[in-house]
PDB file of C-alpha atoms in Angstrom:
ATOM      1  CA  MET A   1     -75.209 215.978 -23.068  1.00 94.00           C
ATOM      2  CA  ARG A   2     -78.806 214.859 -23.272  1.00 94.00           C
ATOM      3  CA  VAL A   3     -79.563 211.140 -22.973  1.00 95.00           C
ATOM      4  CA  VAL A   4     -82.789 209.548 -24.225  1.00 94.00           C
ATOM      5  CA  LEU A   5     -83.694 205.972 -23.298  1.00 95.00           C
ATOM      6  CA  LEU A   6     -85.372 204.675 -26.453  1.00 93.00           C
ATOM      7  CA  GLY A   7     -86.034 201.250 -24.945  1.00 94.00           C
ATOM      8  CA  THR A   8     -85.382 199.535 -21.615  1.00 95.00           C
ATOM      9  CA  ALA A   9     -86.456 195.888 -22.028  1.00 94.00           C
ATOM     10  CA  ALA A  10     -84.439 192.831 -23.026  1.00 90.00           C
ATOM     11  CA  SER A  11     -84.641 191.210 -26.456  1.00 84.00           C
ATOM     12  CA  GLY A  12     -88.254 190.792 -27.530  1.00 86.00           C
ATOM     13  CA  GLY A  13     -89.514 193.800 -25.592  1.00 93.00           C
ATOM     14  CA  PHE A  14     -92.117 193.799 -22.832  1.00 95.00           C
ATOM     15  CA  PRO A  15     -94.485 192.055 -22.851  1.00 95.00           C
ATOM     16  CA  ARG A  16     -92.606 189.398 -24.756  1.00 92.00           C
ATOM     17  CA  TRP A  17     -94.744 187.951 -27.516  1.00 89.00           C
ATOM     18  CA  ASN A  18     -94.370 184.305 -26.411  1.00 89.00           C
ATOM     19  CA  CYS A  19     -94.342 184.768 -22.641  1.00 90.00           C
ATOM     20  CA  GLY A  20     -97.215 184.281 -20.215  1.00 91.00           C
ATOM     21  CA  CYS A  21     -95.438 185.257 -16.991  1.00 91.00           C
ATOM     22  CA  THR A  22     -97.215 187.465 -14.464  1.00 92.00           C
ATOM     23  CA  PRO A  23     -95.501 190.736 -15.479  1.00 92.00           C
ATOM     24  CA  CYS A  24     -96.144 190.137 -19.203  1.00 94.00           C
ATOM     25  CA  ALA A  25     -99.792 189.310 -18.524  1.00 95.00           C
ATOM     26  CA  ALA A  26    -100.122 192.496 -16.483  1.00 95.00           C
ATOM     27  CA  ALA A  27     -98.643 194.537 -19.336  1.00 96.00           C
ATOM     28  CA  ARG A  28    -101.102 193.040 -21.822  1.00 96.00           C
ATOM     29  CA  ASP A  29    -103.939 193.967 -19.462  1.00 96.00           C
ATOM     30  CA  GLY A  30    -102.686 197.546 -19.309  1.00 96.00           C
ATOM     31  CA  LYS A  31    -101.628 197.293 -15.663  1.00 96.00           C
ATOM     32  CA  LEU A  32     -97.934 197.845 -16.430  1.00 96.00           C
ATOM     33  CA  PRO A  33     -96.420 200.051 -19.164  1.00 95.00           C
ATOM     34  CA  THR A  34     -95.064 198.289 -22.231  1.00 95.00           C
ATOM     35  CA  ARG A  35     -91.414 198.650 -23.222  1.00 96.00           C
ATOM     36  CA  THR A  36     -89.366 198.056 -26.337  1.00 94.00           C
ATOM     37  CA  GLN A  37     -85.899 196.526 -26.662  1.00 91.00           C
ATOM     38  CA  GLU A  38     -83.078 198.453 -24.976  1.00 92.00           C
ATOM     39  CA  ALA A  39     -81.453 201.295 -26.865  1.00 91.00           C
ATOM     40  CA  ALA A  40     -80.471 204.870 -26.128  1.00 93.00           C
ATOM     41  CA  ALA A  41     -79.590 208.043 -27.995  1.00 91.00           C
ATOM     42  CA  VAL A  42     -77.231 210.816 -26.942  1.00 92.00           C
ATOM     43  CA  THR A  43     -76.803 214.357 -28.220  1.00 92.00           C
ATOM     44  CA  GLY A  44     -74.449 217.186 -27.419  1.00 92.00           C
ATOM     45  CA  ASN A  45     -76.346 219.873 -29.303  1.00 90.00           C
ATOM     46  CA  SER A  46     -80.032 218.810 -29.089  1.00 84.00           C
ATOM     47  CA  ARG A  47     -80.008 218.398 -32.876  1.00 80.00           C
ATOM     48  CA  ASP A  48     -77.819 215.428 -33.835  1.00 78.00           C
ATOM     49  CA  HIS A  49     -78.927 212.339 -31.904  1.00 73.00           C
ATOM     50  CA  ILE A  50     -76.495 209.434 -31.913  1.00 75.00           C
ATOM     51  CA  PRO A  51     -77.903 205.956 -31.173  1.00 72.00           C
ATOM     52  CA  ALA A  52     -76.042 203.849 -28.614  1.00 67.00           C
ATOM     53  CA  VAL A  53     -76.786 200.165 -29.178  1.00 59.00           C
ATOM     54  CA  ALA A  54     -74.323 197.801 -27.554  1.00 54.00           C
ATOM     55  CA  GLY A  55     -74.910 195.082 -30.150  1.00 50.00           C
ATOM     56  CA  LEU A  56     -73.605 197.077 -33.129  1.00 47.00           C
ATOM     57  CA  ARG A  57     -69.975 196.539 -34.096  1.00 49.00           C
ATOM     58  CA  THR A  58     -68.900 196.850 -37.726  1.00 47.00           C
ATOM     59  CA  PRO A  59     -70.643 196.382 -41.104  1.00 46.00           C
ATOM     60  CA  ALA A  60     -69.163 192.888 -41.387  1.00 46.00           C
ATOM     61  CA  HIS A  61     -70.873 191.799 -38.174  1.00 46.00           C
ATOM     62  CA  THR A  62     -74.208 193.573 -38.455  1.00 48.00           C
ATOM     63  CA  GLY A  63     -75.171 193.547 -42.106  1.00 48.00           C
ATOM     64  CA  ALA A  64     -74.937 197.333 -42.129  1.00 50.00           C
ATOM     65  CA  GLY A  65     -75.423 197.394 -45.890  1.00 52.00           C
ATOM     66  CA  CYS A  66     -79.092 196.546 -45.389  1.00 56.00           C
ATOM     67  CA  ALA A  67     -79.386 199.087 -42.581  1.00 59.00           C
ATOM     68  CA  ALA A  68     -77.808 201.749 -44.796  1.00 63.00           C
ATOM     69  CA  ASP A  69     -80.389 201.206 -47.529  1.00 69.00           C
ATOM     70  CA  MET A  70     -83.168 201.781 -45.004  1.00 66.00           C
ATOM     71  CA  VAL A  71     -81.697 204.744 -43.112  1.00 66.00           C
ATOM     72  CA  ASP A  72     -80.601 206.554 -46.295  1.00 71.00           C
ATOM     73  CA  ARG A  73     -84.257 207.167 -47.117  1.00 73.00           C
ATOM     74  CA  TYR A  74     -84.717 209.373 -44.074  1.00 72.00           C
ATOM     75  CA  ALA A  75     -81.476 211.171 -43.209  1.00 70.00           C
ATOM     76  CA  PRO A  76     -77.764 211.353 -44.026  1.00 72.00           C
ATOM     77  CA  TRP A  77     -75.641 209.233 -41.734  1.00 69.00           C
ATOM     78  CA  GLU A  78     -72.059 208.110 -41.198  1.00 68.00           C
ATOM     79  CA  TRP A  79     -70.729 204.766 -39.955  1.00 68.00           C
ATOM     80  CA  HIS A  80     -68.160 204.670 -37.132  1.00 66.00           C
ATOM     81  CA  ASP A  81     -66.468 201.469 -36.001  1.00 71.00           C
ATOM     82  CA  SER A  82     -67.165 201.513 -32.274  1.00 72.00           C
ATOM     83  CA  LEU A  83     -63.833 199.842 -31.508  1.00 76.00           C
ATOM     84  CA  THR A  84     -61.697 202.501 -33.213  1.00 77.00           C
ATOM     85  CA  ALA A  85     -58.544 202.982 -31.143  1.00 80.00           C
ATOM     86  CA  GLY A  86     -58.850 206.106 -29.017  1.00 81.00           C
ATOM     87  CA  GLY A  87     -62.534 206.484 -29.806  1.00 85.00           C
ATOM     88  CA  PHE A  88     -63.972 209.235 -31.972  1.00 84.00           C
ATOM     89  CA  VAL A  89     -65.587 212.663 -31.669  1.00 87.00           C
ATOM     90  CA  LEU A  90     -69.215 213.071 -32.704  1.00 84.00           C
ATOM     91  CA  SER A  91     -71.034 216.238 -33.692  1.00 82.00           C
ATOM     92  CA  GLY A  92     -72.003 218.222 -30.631  1.00 89.00           C
ATOM     93  CA  GLY A  93     -68.650 217.616 -28.953  1.00 92.00           C
ATOM     94  CA  LEU A  94     -69.212 214.085 -27.659  1.00 93.00           C
ATOM     95  CA  VAL A  95     -66.226 211.742 -27.369  1.00 92.00           C
ATOM     96  CA  VAL A  96     -67.180 208.059 -27.570  1.00 90.00           C
ATOM     97  CA  THR A  97     -65.017 205.081 -26.676  1.00 90.00           C
ATOM     98  CA  ALA A  98     -66.065 201.422 -26.735  1.00 87.00           C
ATOM     99  CA  HIS A  99     -64.850 198.915 -24.166  1.00 86.00           C
ATOM    100  CA  PRO A 100     -65.106 195.091 -24.334  1.00 82.00           C
ATOM    101  CA  VAL A 101     -67.066 193.712 -21.363  1.00 81.00           C
ATOM    102  CA  GLY A 102     -67.932 190.176 -22.467  1.00 73.00           C
ATOM    103  CA  ALA A 103     -67.194 187.349 -24.895  1.00 69.00           C
ATOM    104  CA  SER A 104     -70.698 186.017 -25.593  1.00 70.00           C
ATOM    105  CA  ALA A 105     -71.218 185.929 -29.371  1.00 68.00           C
ATOM    106  CA  PRO A 106     -74.732 186.234 -30.883  1.00 66.00           C
ATOM    107  CA  ALA A 107     -76.522 182.879 -31.130  1.00 69.00           C
ATOM    108  CA  TYR A 108     -77.496 183.471 -34.771  1.00 67.00           C
ATOM    109  CA  LEU A 109     -73.883 183.253 -35.983  1.00 65.00           C
ATOM    110  CA  PRO A 110     -72.994 179.874 -37.557  1.00 66.00           C
ATOM    111  CA  ARG A 111     -69.551 179.936 -35.940  1.00 65.00           C
ATOM    112  CA  ARG A 112     -69.216 181.596 -32.539  1.00 61.00           C
ATOM    113  CA  ALA A 113     -65.527 181.781 -31.714  1.00 61.00           C
ATOM    114  CA  ALA A 114     -64.597 183.278 -28.360  1.00 60.00           C
ATOM    115  CA  ASP A 115     -63.929 186.980 -28.845  1.00 58.00           C
ATOM    116  CA  GLU A 116     -63.801 189.452 -25.989  1.00 56.00           C
ATOM    117  CA  CYS A 117     -65.069 192.202 -28.301  1.00 69.00           C
ATOM    118  CA  TRP A 118     -68.496 190.681 -28.905  1.00 73.00           C
ATOM    119  CA  VAL A 119     -70.066 192.538 -25.992  1.00 80.00           C
ATOM    120  CA  THR A 120     -69.127 196.185 -25.600  1.00 84.00           C
ATOM    121  CA  ALA A 121     -70.012 199.107 -23.381  1.00 89.00           C
ATOM    122  CA  TYR A 122     -69.802 202.766 -24.355  1.00 91.00           C
ATOM    123  CA  ARG A 123     -68.273 205.645 -22.447  1.00 94.00           C
ATOM    124  CA  VAL A 124     -69.519 209.013 -23.717  1.00 94.00           C
ATOM    125  CA  GLU A 125     -67.875 212.244 -22.566  1.00 95.00           C
ATOM    126  CA  ASP A 126     -69.231 215.734 -23.223  1.00 96.00           C
ATOM    127  CA  LEU A 127     -66.336 218.113 -23.913  1.00 94.00           C
ATOM    128  CA  ALA A 128     -68.484 221.160 -23.112  1.00 93.00           C
ATOM    129  CA  THR A 129     -70.104 220.125 -19.826  1.00 94.00           C
ATOM    130  CA  GLY A 130     -67.671 217.467 -18.639  1.00 96.00           C
ATOM    131  CA  GLY A 131     -70.550 215.016 -18.191  1.00 96.00           C
ATOM    132  CA  VAL A 132     -69.688 211.321 -18.555  1.00 97.00           C
ATOM    133  CA  LEU A 133     -72.129 208.514 -19.378  1.00 96.00           C
ATOM    134  CA  VAL A 134     -71.369 204.788 -19.289  1.00 95.00           C
ATOM    135  CA  TYR A 135     -73.856 202.721 -21.281  1.00 94.00           C
ATOM    136  CA  ALA A 136     -73.424 199.016 -20.481  1.00 91.00           C
ATOM    137  CA  PRO A 137     -76.674 197.116 -21.139  1.00 90.00           C
ATOM    138  CA  ARG A 138     -74.909 193.738 -21.110  1.00 86.00           C
ATOM    139  CA  LEU A 139     -72.631 192.667 -18.273  1.00 81.00           C
ATOM    140  CA  ALA A 140     -71.228 189.358 -17.103  1.00 70.00           C
ATOM    141  CA  GLY A 141     -70.314 190.762 -13.688  1.00 68.00           C
ATOM    142  CA  ARG A 142     -67.895 193.101 -12.008  1.00 68.00           C
ATOM    143  CA  ASP A 143     -64.176 193.113 -12.782  1.00 70.00           C
ATOM    144  CA  ALA A 144     -61.223 195.494 -12.935  1.00 75.00           C
ATOM    145  CA  LYS A 145     -62.080 196.557 -16.502  1.00 78.00           C
ATOM    146  CA  LEU A 146     -65.561 197.618 -15.455  1.00 81.00           C
ATOM    147  CA  ASP A 147     -64.226 199.509 -12.443  1.00 82.00           C
ATOM    148  CA  GLU A 148     -61.847 201.389 -14.734  1.00 86.00           C
ATOM    149  CA  LEU A 149     -64.641 202.133 -17.190  1.00 87.00           C
ATOM    150  CA  LEU A 150     -66.865 203.570 -14.451  1.00 89.00           C
ATOM    151  CA  ALA A 151     -64.160 205.735 -12.876  1.00 90.00           C
ATOM    152  CA  GLY A 152     -65.195 209.379 -13.014  1.00 92.00           C
ATOM    153  CA  ALA A 153     -68.588 208.677 -14.610  1.00 95.00           C
ATOM    154  CA  ASP A 154     -71.648 210.731 -13.657  1.00 96.00           C
ATOM    155  CA  CYS A 155     -74.229 208.157 -14.744  1.00 96.00           C
ATOM    156  CA  ALA A 156     -74.126 204.435 -15.518  1.00 93.00           C
ATOM    157  CA  VAL A 157     -76.921 202.751 -17.464  1.00 94.00           C
ATOM    158  CA  LEU A 158     -76.384 199.101 -16.569  1.00 91.00           C
ATOM    159  CA  ASP A 159     -77.606 195.619 -17.379  1.00 89.00           C
ATOM    160  CA  GLY A 160     -80.701 194.925 -15.289  1.00 85.00           C
ATOM    161  CA  THR A 161     -81.457 191.504 -16.806  1.00 75.00           C
ATOM    162  CA  TYR A 162     -80.548 189.931 -13.510  1.00 55.00           C
ATOM    163  CA  VAL A 163     -80.769 192.333 -10.604  1.00 55.00           C
ATOM    164  CA  THR A 164     -77.719 190.988  -8.800  1.00 51.00           C
ATOM    165  CA  THR A 165     -75.507 191.445 -11.879  1.00 45.00           C
ATOM    166  CA  ALA A 166     -76.102 195.175 -12.180  1.00 44.00           C
ATOM    167  CA  ASP A 167     -76.127 195.683  -8.418  1.00 49.00           C
ATOM    168  CA  ALA A 168     -72.720 194.048  -8.145  1.00 46.00           C
ATOM    169  CA  ALA A 169     -71.284 196.487 -10.663  1.00 49.00           C
ATOM    170  CA  LEU A 170     -71.349 199.371  -8.209  1.00 52.00           C
ATOM    171  CA  SER A 171     -71.201 199.571  -4.447  1.00 53.00           C
ATOM    172  CA  PRO A 172     -74.132 201.305  -2.695  1.00 49.00           C
ATOM    173  CA  SER A 173     -71.814 204.080  -1.534  1.00 48.00           C
ATOM    174  CA  THR A 174     -70.951 205.209  -5.065  1.00 63.00           C
ATOM    175  CA  ARG A 175     -72.024 208.651  -6.203  1.00 80.00           C
ATOM    176  CA  ILE A 176     -72.608 207.517  -9.764  1.00 89.00           C
ATOM    177  CA  ARG A 177     -76.227 207.754 -10.838  1.00 92.00           C
ATOM    178  CA  ARG A 178     -77.369 204.199 -11.567  1.00 91.00           C
ATOM    179  CA  VAL A 179     -80.098 203.297 -14.048  1.00 93.00           C
ATOM    180  CA  HIS A 180     -81.153 199.755 -14.926  1.00 92.00           C
ATOM    181  CA  THR A 181     -82.007 198.793 -18.498  1.00 93.00           C
ATOM    182  CA  ARG A 182     -82.467 195.613 -20.555  1.00 92.00           C
ATOM    183  CA  LEU A 183     -84.942 194.203 -18.055  1.00 92.00           C
ATOM    184  CA  GLU A 184     -85.880 190.556 -18.622  1.00 89.00           C
ATOM    185  CA  ASP A 185     -89.592 189.893 -19.271  1.00 86.00           C
ATOM    186  CA  ALA A 186     -90.141 188.214 -15.876  1.00 87.00           C
ATOM    187  CA  SER A 187     -88.233 190.869 -13.922  1.00 89.00           C
ATOM    188  CA  PRO A 188     -90.025 192.099 -10.781  1.00 89.00           C
ATOM    189  CA  LEU A 189     -88.503 195.530 -11.429  1.00 90.00           C
ATOM    190  CA  PHE A 190     -91.227 196.222 -14.000  1.00 92.00           C
ATOM    191  CA  ASP A 191     -93.756 196.530 -11.174  1.00 93.00           C
ATOM    192  CA  PRO A 192     -93.384 199.741  -9.110  1.00 93.00           C
ATOM    193  CA  ALA A 193     -95.222 198.022  -6.242  1.00 93.00           C
ATOM    194  CA  SER A 194     -92.915 194.984  -6.060  1.00 91.00           C
ATOM    195  CA  ALA A 195     -90.530 194.387  -3.165  1.00 89.00           C
ATOM    196  CA  ALA A 196     -87.603 194.157  -5.597  1.00 86.00           C
ATOM    197  CA  ARG A 197     -88.416 197.578  -7.045  1.00 89.00           C
ATOM    198  CA  GLY A 198     -88.598 199.038  -3.553  1.00 89.00           C
ATOM    199  CA  GLN A 199     -85.225 197.551  -2.665  1.00 85.00           C
ATOM    200  CA  ALA A 200     -83.729 198.950  -5.866  1.00 86.00           C
ATOM    201  CA  VAL A 201     -85.009 202.430  -5.047  1.00 87.00           C
ATOM    202  CA  GLU A 202     -83.594 202.212  -1.530  1.00 85.00           C
ATOM    203  CA  ALA A 203     -80.229 201.232  -3.015  1.00 82.00           C
ATOM    204  CA  GLY A 204     -80.285 204.295  -5.260  1.00 85.00           C
ATOM    205  CA  ILE A 205     -81.063 202.407  -8.466  1.00 88.00           C
ATOM    206  CA  GLU A 206     -83.486 203.962 -10.951  1.00 92.00           C
ATOM    207  CA  VAL A 207     -85.809 202.047 -13.272  1.00 93.00           C
ATOM    208  CA  LEU A 208     -86.891 204.572 -15.890  1.00 95.00           C
ATOM    209  CA  SER A 209     -89.524 204.180 -18.590  1.00 95.00           C
ATOM    210  CA  ASP A 210     -89.005 204.197 -22.346  1.00 95.00           C
ATOM    211  CA  GLY A 211     -88.600 207.762 -23.564  1.00 95.00           C
ATOM    212  CA  ALA A 212     -87.078 209.013 -20.312  1.00 96.00           C
ATOM    213  CA  GLU A 213     -84.536 211.811 -20.741  1.00 96.00           C
ATOM    214  CA  PHE A 214     -81.851 213.306 -18.542  1.00 95.00           C
ATOM    215  CA  VAL A 215     -78.977 215.755 -18.921  1.00 95.00           C
ATOM    216  CA  LEU A 216     -75.339 215.316 -17.892  1.00 94.00           C
TER     217      LEU A 216
END
């Protein structure tokens, strides 16, 4: 399985258009690399790339009809409900299951009833290589469900909005490869020379750039 990080910043990208914090100013001056909003793509055959975006649920929640009209112009595609019981198998031999990890509904909805399925994480398993990826760009913290989700994983791409949240998800002794994504615009992790970035590296946490690829 090949994983491509399409974006690694929080909503609004980096620098954020309406933010004047030190990291955003540095990015505008060309001192730090810019980043787009978090997203990833996975492929099991280096041909069919499947986007993994934790915010997508079903057509009823995302307005997929509009998305379909746009995507249809470029390539054939097929919709899968991420919460299908038992998951589903994608081309290239990837098995994907979605797991609820939070109940925070999008702010743009007129009625935001509590629903534990609003925030999901993906577990992607490669039937050929045995590689397992957990993609969880939004986390409220560590709990038994997250521990179960991470069991046996080779790599976890975790919420780095607040450093302590993602750090708490895994103990330093774990052998799981840890990558932070969805970095908030004021995050010190953007700067390779910052103390926070150095501490993350020492703890075995990677902060990769947009476009980074790795194989599991």
